[in-house]
XYZ file of C-alpha atoms in Angstrom:
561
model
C -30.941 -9.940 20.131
C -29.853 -12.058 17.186
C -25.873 -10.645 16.596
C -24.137 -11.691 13.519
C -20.395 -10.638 12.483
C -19.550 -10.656 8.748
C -16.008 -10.626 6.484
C -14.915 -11.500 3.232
C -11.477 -12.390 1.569
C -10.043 -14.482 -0.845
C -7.299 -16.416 -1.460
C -4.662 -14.235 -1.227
C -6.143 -12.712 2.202
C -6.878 -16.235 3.547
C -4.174 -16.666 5.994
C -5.478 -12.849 7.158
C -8.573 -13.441 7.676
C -8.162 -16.600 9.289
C -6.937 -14.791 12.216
C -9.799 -12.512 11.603
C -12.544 -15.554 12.434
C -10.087 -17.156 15.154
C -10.004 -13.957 16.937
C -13.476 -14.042 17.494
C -14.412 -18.194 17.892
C -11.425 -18.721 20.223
C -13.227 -16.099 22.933
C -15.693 -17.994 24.765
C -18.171 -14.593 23.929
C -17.883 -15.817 19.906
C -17.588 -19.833 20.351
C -20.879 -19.573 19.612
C -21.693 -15.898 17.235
C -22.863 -16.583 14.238
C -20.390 -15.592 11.778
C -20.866 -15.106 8.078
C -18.471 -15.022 4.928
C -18.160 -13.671 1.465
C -15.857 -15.820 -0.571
C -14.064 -13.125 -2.952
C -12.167 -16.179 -4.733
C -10.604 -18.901 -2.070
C -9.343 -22.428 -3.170
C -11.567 -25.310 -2.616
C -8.924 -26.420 0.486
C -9.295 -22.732 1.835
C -12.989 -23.363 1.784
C -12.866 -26.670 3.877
C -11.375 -24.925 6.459
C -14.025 -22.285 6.601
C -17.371 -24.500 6.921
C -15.654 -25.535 10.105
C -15.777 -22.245 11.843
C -18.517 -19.869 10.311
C -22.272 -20.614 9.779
C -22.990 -18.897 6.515
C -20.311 -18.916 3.595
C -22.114 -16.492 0.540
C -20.698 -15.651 -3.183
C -21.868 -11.829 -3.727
C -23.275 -10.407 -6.505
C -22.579 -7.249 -8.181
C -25.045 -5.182 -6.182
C -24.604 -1.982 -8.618
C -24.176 -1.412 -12.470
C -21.662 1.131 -12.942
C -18.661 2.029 -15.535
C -15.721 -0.883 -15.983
C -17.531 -3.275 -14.384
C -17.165 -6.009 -16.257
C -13.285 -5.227 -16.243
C -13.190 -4.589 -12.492
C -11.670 -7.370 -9.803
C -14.018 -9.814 -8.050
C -12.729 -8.679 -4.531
C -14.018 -5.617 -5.058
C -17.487 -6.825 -4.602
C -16.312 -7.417 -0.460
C -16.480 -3.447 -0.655
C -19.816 -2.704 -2.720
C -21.402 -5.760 -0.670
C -21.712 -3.771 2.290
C -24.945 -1.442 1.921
C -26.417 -4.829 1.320
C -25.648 -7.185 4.574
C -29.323 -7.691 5.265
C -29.691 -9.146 1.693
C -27.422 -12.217 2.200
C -27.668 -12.696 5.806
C -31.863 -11.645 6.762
C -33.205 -12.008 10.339
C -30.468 -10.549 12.414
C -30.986 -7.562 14.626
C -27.380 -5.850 14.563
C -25.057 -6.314 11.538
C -20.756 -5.699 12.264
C -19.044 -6.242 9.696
C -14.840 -6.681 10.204
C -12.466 -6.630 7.801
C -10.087 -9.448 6.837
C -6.768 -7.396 7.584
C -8.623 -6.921 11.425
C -8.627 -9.112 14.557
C -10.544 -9.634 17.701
C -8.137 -8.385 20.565
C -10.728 -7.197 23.677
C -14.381 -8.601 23.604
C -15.299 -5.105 25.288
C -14.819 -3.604 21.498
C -17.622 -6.152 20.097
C -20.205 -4.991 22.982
C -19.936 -1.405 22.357
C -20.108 -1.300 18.761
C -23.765 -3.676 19.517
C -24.523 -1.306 21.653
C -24.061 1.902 20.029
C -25.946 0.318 16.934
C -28.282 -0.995 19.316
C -29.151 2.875 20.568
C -28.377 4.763 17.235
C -28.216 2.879 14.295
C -24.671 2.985 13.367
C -21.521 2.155 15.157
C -18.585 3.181 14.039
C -14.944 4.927 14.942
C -13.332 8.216 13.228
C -9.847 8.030 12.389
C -8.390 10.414 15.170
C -6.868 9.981 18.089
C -4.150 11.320 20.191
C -1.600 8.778 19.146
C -2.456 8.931 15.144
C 0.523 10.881 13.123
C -1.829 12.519 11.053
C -2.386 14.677 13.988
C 1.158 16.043 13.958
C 1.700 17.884 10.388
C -0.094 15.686 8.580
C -3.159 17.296 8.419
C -3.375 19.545 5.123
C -1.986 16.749 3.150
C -4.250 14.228 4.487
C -7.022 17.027 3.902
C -5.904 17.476 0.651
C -5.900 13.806 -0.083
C -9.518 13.320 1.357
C -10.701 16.478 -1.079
C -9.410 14.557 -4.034
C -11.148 11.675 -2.992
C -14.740 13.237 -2.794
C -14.329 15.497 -5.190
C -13.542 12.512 -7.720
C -16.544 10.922 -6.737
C -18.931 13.334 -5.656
C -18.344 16.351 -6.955
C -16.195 19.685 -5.934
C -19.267 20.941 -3.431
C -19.093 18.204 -0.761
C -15.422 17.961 -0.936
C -15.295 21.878 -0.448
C -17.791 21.193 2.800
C -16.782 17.563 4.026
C -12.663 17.262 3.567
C -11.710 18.457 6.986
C -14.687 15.982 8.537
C -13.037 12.822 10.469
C -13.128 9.601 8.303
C -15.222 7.219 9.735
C -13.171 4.039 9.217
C -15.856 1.486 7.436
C -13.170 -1.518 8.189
C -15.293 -1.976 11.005
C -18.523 -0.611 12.060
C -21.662 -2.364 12.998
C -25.335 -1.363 11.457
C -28.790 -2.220 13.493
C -31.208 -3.814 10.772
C -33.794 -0.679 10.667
C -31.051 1.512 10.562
C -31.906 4.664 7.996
C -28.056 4.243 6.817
C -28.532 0.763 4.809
C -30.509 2.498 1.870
C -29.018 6.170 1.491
C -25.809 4.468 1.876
C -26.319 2.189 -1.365
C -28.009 5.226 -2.838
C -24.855 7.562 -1.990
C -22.279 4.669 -3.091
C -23.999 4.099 -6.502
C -23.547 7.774 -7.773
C -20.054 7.610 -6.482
C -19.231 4.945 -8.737
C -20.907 6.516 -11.891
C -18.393 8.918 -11.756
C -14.897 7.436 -10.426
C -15.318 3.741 -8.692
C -12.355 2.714 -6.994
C -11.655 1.201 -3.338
C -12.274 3.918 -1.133
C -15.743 4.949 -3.151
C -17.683 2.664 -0.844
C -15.848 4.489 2.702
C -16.800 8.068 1.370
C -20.242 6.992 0.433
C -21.025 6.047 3.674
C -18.796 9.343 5.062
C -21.165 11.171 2.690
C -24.115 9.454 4.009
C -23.493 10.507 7.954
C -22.520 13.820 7.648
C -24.799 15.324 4.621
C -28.632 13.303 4.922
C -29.588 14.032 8.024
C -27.790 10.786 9.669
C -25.050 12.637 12.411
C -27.160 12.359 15.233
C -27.927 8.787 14.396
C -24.418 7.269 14.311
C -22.511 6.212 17.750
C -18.657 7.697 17.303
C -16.577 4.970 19.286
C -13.488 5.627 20.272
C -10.062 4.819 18.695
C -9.444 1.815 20.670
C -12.370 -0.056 19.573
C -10.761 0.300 15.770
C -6.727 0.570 16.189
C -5.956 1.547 12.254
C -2.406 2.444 12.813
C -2.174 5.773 12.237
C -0.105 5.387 15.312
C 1.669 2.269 16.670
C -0.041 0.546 19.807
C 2.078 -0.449 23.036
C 2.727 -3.703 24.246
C 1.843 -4.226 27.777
C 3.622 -7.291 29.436
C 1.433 -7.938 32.590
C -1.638 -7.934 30.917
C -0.063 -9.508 27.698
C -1.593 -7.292 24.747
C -1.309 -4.111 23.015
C -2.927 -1.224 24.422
C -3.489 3.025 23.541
C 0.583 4.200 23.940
C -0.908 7.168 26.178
C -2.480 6.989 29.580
C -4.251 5.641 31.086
C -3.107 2.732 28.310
C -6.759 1.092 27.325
C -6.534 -1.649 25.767
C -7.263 -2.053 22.341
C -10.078 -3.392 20.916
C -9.698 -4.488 17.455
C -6.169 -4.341 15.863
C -6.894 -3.231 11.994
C -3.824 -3.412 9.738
C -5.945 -1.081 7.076
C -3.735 -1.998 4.407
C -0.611 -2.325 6.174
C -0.170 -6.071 6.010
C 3.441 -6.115 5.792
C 3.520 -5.160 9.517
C 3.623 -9.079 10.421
C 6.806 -8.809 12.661
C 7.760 -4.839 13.592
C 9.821 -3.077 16.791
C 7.332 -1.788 19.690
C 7.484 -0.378 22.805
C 6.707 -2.631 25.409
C 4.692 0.125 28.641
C 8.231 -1.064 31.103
C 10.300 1.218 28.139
C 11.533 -1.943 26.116
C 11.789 -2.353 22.422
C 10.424 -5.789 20.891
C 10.140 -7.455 18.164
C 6.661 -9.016 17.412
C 3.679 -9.519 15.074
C 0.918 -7.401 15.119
C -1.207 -10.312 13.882
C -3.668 -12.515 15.577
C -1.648 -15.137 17.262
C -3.669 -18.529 17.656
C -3.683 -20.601 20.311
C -5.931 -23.454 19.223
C -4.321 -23.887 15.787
C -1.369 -23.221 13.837
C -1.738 -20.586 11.265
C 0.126 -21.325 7.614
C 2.635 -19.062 7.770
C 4.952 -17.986 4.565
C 8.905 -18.949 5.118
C 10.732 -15.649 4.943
C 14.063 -16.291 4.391
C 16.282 -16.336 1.758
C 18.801 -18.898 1.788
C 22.341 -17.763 0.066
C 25.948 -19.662 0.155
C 28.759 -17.742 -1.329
C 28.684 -19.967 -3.999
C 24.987 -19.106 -4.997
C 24.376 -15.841 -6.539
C 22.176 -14.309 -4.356
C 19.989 -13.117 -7.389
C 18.631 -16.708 -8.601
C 15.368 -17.617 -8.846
C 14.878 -19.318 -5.447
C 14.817 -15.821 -3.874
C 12.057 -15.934 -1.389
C 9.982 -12.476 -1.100
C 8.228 -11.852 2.061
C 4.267 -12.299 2.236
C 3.656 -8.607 0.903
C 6.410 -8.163 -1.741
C 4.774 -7.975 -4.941
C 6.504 -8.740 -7.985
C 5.121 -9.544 -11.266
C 4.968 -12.449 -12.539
C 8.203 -13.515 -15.346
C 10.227 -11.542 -13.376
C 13.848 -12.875 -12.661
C 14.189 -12.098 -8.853
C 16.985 -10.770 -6.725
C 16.826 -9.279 -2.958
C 20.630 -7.616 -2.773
C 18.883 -6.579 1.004
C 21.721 -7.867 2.601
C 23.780 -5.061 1.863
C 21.393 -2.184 2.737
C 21.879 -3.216 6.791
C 20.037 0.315 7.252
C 17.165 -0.626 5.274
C 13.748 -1.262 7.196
C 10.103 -1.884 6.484
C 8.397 1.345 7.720
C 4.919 2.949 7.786
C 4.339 5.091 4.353
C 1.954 7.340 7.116
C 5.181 8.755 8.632
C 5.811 10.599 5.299
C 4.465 13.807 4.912
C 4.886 13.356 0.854
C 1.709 14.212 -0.674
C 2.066 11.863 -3.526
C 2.690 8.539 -1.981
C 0.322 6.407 -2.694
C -0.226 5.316 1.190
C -3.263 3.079 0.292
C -1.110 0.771 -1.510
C -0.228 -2.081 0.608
C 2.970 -3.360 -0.786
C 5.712 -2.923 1.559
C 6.914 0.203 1.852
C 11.156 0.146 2.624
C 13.345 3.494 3.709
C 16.680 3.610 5.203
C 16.693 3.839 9.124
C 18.947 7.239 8.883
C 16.025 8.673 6.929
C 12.989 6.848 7.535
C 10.496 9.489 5.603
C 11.744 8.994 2.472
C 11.150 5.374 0.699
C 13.405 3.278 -1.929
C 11.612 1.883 -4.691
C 9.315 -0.757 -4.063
C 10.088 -4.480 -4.618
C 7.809 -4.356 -7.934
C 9.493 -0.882 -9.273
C 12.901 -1.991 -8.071
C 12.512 -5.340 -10.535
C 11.134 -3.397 -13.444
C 14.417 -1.628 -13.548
C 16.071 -5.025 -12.966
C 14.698 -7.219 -15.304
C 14.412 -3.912 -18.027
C 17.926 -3.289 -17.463
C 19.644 -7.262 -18.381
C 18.077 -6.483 -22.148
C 20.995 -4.172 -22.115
C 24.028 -6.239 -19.914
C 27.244 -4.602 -21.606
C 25.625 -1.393 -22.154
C 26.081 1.840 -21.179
C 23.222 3.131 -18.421
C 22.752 6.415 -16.651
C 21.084 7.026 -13.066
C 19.799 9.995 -12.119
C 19.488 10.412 -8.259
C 19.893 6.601 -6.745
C 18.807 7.914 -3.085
C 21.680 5.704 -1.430
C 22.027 3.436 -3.740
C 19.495 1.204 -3.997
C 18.514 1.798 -7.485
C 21.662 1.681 -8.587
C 22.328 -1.694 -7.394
C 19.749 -3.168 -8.854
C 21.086 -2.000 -12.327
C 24.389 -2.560 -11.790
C 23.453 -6.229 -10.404
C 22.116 -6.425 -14.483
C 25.351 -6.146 -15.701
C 25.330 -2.186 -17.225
C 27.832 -0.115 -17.555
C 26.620 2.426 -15.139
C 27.022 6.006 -14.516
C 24.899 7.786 -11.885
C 24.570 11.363 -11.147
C 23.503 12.416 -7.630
C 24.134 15.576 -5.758
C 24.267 13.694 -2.424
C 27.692 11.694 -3.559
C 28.875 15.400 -2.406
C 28.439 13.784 0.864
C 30.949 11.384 1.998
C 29.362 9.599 4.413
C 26.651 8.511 1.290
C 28.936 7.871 -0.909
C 30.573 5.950 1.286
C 27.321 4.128 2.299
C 26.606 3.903 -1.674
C 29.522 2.656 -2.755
C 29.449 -0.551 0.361
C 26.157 -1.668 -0.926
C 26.882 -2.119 -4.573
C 30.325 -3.242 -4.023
C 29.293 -5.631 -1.553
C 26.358 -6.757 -3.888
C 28.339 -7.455 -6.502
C 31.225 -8.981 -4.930
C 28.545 -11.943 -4.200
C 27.440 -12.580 -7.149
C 29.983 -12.250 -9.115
C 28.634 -10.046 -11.407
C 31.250 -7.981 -13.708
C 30.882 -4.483 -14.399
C 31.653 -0.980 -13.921
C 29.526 1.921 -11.514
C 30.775 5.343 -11.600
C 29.546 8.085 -9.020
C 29.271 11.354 -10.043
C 28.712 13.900 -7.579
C 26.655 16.541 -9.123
C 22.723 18.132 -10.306
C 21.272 17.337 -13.506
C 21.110 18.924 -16.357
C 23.903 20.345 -15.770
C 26.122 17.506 -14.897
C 24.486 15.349 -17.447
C 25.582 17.486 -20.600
C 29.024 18.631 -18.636
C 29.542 14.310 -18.064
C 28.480 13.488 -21.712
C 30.254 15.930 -23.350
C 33.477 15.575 -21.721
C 33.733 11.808 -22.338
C 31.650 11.511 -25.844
C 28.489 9.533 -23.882
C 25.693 8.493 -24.738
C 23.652 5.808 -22.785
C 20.926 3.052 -23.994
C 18.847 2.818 -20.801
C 18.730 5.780 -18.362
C 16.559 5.842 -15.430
C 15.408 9.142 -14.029
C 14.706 9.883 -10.067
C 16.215 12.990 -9.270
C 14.253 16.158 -8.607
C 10.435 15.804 -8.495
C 8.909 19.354 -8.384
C 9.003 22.167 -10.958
C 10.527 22.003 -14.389
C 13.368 19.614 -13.078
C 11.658 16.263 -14.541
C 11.426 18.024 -17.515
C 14.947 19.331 -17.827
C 16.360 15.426 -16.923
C 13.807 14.287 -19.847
C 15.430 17.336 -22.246
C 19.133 16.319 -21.651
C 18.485 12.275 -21.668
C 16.852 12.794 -24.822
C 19.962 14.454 -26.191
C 22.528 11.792 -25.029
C 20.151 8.697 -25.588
C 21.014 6.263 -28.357
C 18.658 5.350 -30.986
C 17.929 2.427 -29.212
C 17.119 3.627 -26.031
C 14.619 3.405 -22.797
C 14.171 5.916 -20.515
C 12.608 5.030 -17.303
C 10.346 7.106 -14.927
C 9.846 6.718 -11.057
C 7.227 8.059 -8.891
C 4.951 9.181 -11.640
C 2.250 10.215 -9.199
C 4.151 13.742 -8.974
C 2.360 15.958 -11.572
C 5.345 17.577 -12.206
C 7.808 14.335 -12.763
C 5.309 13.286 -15.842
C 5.799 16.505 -17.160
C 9.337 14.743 -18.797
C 7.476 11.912 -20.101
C 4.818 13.945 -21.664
C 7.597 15.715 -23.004
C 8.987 12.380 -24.817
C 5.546 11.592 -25.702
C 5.191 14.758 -27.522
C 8.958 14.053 -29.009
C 7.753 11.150 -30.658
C 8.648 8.574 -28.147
C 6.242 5.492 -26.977
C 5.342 5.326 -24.169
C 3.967 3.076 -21.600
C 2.534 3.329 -17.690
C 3.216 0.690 -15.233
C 0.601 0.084 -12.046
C 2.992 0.253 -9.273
C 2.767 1.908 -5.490
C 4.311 5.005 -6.852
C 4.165 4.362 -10.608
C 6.479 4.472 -13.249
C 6.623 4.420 -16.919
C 8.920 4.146 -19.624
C 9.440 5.851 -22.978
C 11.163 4.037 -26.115
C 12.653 4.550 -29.407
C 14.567 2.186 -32.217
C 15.024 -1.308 -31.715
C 14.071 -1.921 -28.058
C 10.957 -3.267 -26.353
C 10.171 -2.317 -22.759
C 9.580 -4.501 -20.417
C 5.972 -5.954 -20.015
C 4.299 -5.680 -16.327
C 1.593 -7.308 -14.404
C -0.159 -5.361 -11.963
C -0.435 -6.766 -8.477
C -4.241 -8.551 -9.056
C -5.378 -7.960 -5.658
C -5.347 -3.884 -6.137
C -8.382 -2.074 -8.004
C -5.832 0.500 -9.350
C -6.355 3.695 -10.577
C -4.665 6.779 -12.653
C -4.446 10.226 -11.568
C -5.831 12.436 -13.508
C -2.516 13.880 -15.313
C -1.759 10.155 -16.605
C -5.188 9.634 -18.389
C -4.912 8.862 -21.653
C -1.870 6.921 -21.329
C -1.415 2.831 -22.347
C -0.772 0.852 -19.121
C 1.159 -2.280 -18.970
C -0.694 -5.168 -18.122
């Protein structure tokens, strides 16, 4: 039986999926596998490396005609490629295809995907498990989630029938060459992307595929081991040395498959003997040294710590032009956690930008590096002037514009608290004691509207650039946007945060509709801003790696790019 595994990636996955193809040729089962590539965009250096370890390195092609196109990012051909395997690589009897953000852990994983291809046709794993979060409370938001995504690209009948169906995870699956699923697959995936093409399109084609045309009874469900997505973190077991299932009788896992979450290099797990470690979740070579990404940040009292040799870590997105700072130092609660923990239904979990929330409340995130740099770099166009915060969620917003030099005034009803404002007031104290940046931050416990007009009124304020994140449901986006109109100067930005809330664009629509411009930035939770006089807003590029898309309730507006 002729076997051959398949991934793609390009440059900016390259160190990825180079422990994707060492996981396999440093077993002695895949020293000699044949082993095929798609190269999505890799440097010429990258590709030197690669005709040393696969046999077959292919350029796809767009396999399907569809809307946006021609605008759409070259690595989203490694999705649309799939349906077509036997196309690029012919004369092979079973097809698995891994993706670049996965890694060979237990050889047992390969063999049972070949075989359940072997017996049904496809081989594949659902995403549930006993150890997945989704499990526990999760489930109508994920459900809800799912329904948006077929109903966007198949229509409000299959979502109605299929959104409480397990996902079959196509990360990872393997496909015998006679298989029924290769052709109403690419049929299925090209009238999904006629209507709303985007990276998951190609998953719930092939979800679509299984469970509505006849092909259930021909698909082998593996289980969760063979295609650990983290949904739930694995366990490490000393003796054996590797991660295994965190629930008896502990198998060990398979396939490790990031899905997205590539800032889990180095994380805290549970070893089986009750300790906590700290380790990556990465394929760890032992034949060659992977290039690995310094991150650290080097800092000397005398060096403010927001110059441009800040070092971000490996997925920390910022766009380019930005000036960078990382005041992380003074945020010791601050940790890099899963965005599946949050119940929230608008996070935008797919994104896979690090995702950072403070220890004492884990479920609910800052902003990320990208959004936390837009306010940054929007707020040193006005150094000197007056700015207003609306919720800072400990602080971390606020530091970043106080770091620009503002005059800054931020309303929260959480500075109630003491122990907060306590916390608050450390952070941004302690940022700007090292780097010597001069200006003023008051805290004002309180809810908006009602402490913006009290605030304004009683000391004759009005602010240039304001920056609303307080309340996110009902009418409360649109009461901030009503009262920061009325205290905004002529000149004036008003910034947005977490955009993909229905409700929190209802205030920008509002400014729209006042007369304002306005403009959308592409970030994990989006935000936007809205302008008037003799300011500019700032001008974004969107992480190139992402296909992004809108929701439906921001259509129609410009996005910065």
């Amino acid at each position: 039986m002729q076997i051959i595994i398949i991934t793609a990636a390009d440059a900016n996955y390259f160190e990825l999926v180079q422990g994707t193809i060492l996981s396999v040729r440093e077993k002695p089962e895949g020293a000699n596998v044949a082993i095929g590539f798609f190269d999505l965009g890799c440097t010429p250096e990258q590709l030197q490396w690669l005709e040393t370890q696969v046999n077959f390195i292919k350029i796809p092609d767009w396999d399907f005609d569809f809307p946006g196109k021609n605008e759409a990012p070259e690595h989203l051909k490694g999705l649309l490629v799939r349906p077509y395997l036997r196309k690029y690589f012919p004369n092979f009897d079973i097809y698995l295809w891994i993706d670049a953000d996965a890694w060979v852990q237990d050889w047992r994983a390969i063999d049972l995907f070949v075989e359940g291809a072997s017996r049904r046709g496809l081989a594949i794993v659902p995403e549930v498990h006993r150890a997945s979060l989704q499990q526990y409370g999760q489930l109508p938001d994920f459900w809800k989630w799912v329904h948006q995504q077929y109903e966007a690209n198949f229509g409000v009948e299959f979502a109605n029938k299929l959104y409480s169906y397990p996902i079959l995870n196509a990360g990872v699956f393997a496909l015998r060459k006679d298989a029924l699923h290769w052709d109403i697959w690419a049929e299925k995936l090209n009238q999904g992307l006629q209507k709303s093409g985007c990276v998951m399109t190609d998953q719930f084609a092939l979800n679509l595929a299984v469970y509505s045309c006849g092909l259930f009874n021909q698909t082998e469900m593996l289980p969760a081991w063979c295609n650990w997505i983290f949904n739930g973190f694995p366990v490490w077991d000393k003796q054996r040395g590797c991660f295994v299932e965190p629930y008896l009788p502990q198998e060990a896992i398979g396939i490790l498959h990031l899905a997205g979450r590539q800032q889990f290099d180095r994380i805290e797990l549970m070893a089986t003997d009750g300790d906590i470690l700290e380790m990556s979740v990465r394929y760890q070579s032992r034949k060659q040294e992977i290039i690995q990404i310094v991150e650290e940040q080097i800092m000397t009292d005398k060096q403010p710590k927001f110059s441009e040799n800040n070092v971000l870590f490996r997925t920390d997105y910022v766009s380019p032009g930005l000036q960078i700072i990382r005041p992380d130092a003074h945020f010791p609660n601050m940790i890099l956690t899963d965005p599946n923990t949050s119940n929230w239904p608008y996070l935008r979990r797919e994104i896979p930008h690090n995702w950072y929330t403070d220890k004492r409340y884990s479920f609910i995130g800052f902003l990320s590096r990208d959004e936390a740099h837009i306010l940054y770099n929007t707020a040193l166009q006005f150094k000197g002037k007056k700015a207003l915060e609306i919720g800072c969620w400990l602080g971390w917003s606020a530091c970043h514009l106080a770091l620009a030099g503002v005059a800054l005034d931020v309303i929260d009803p959480l500075l109630e608290r003491d122990d907060i404002r306590q916390s608050v007031i450390d952070s941004i104290q302690g940022a700007l004691n090292a780097s010597g940046v001069q200006t003023t931050v008051e805290l004002i416990p309180g809810y908006s509207p009602q402490r913006v007009e009290e605030f304004a009124t009683q000391f004759n304020r009005k602010w240039s650039l304001i920056f609303i994140d307080g309340e996110h449901g009902g009418d409360g986006p649109l009461n901030d946007a009503i009262v920061c109109e009325k205290f905004a100067e002529e000149d004036a930005v008003i910034l947005f945060h977490d955009l993909t809330a229905p409700d929190v664009a209802k205030g920008l629509d509002y400014l729209k509709q006042r007369g304002w411009h306005t403009v959308i930035y592409q970030t994990m939770q989006i935000m936007g801003a809205a302008w008037r006089g003799n300011v500019e807003p700032l001008k974004h590029q969107p992480d190139p790696n992402i296909s992004w898309n809108l929701p439906a309730h921001l259509q129609g507006y410009d996005v910065s790019s």
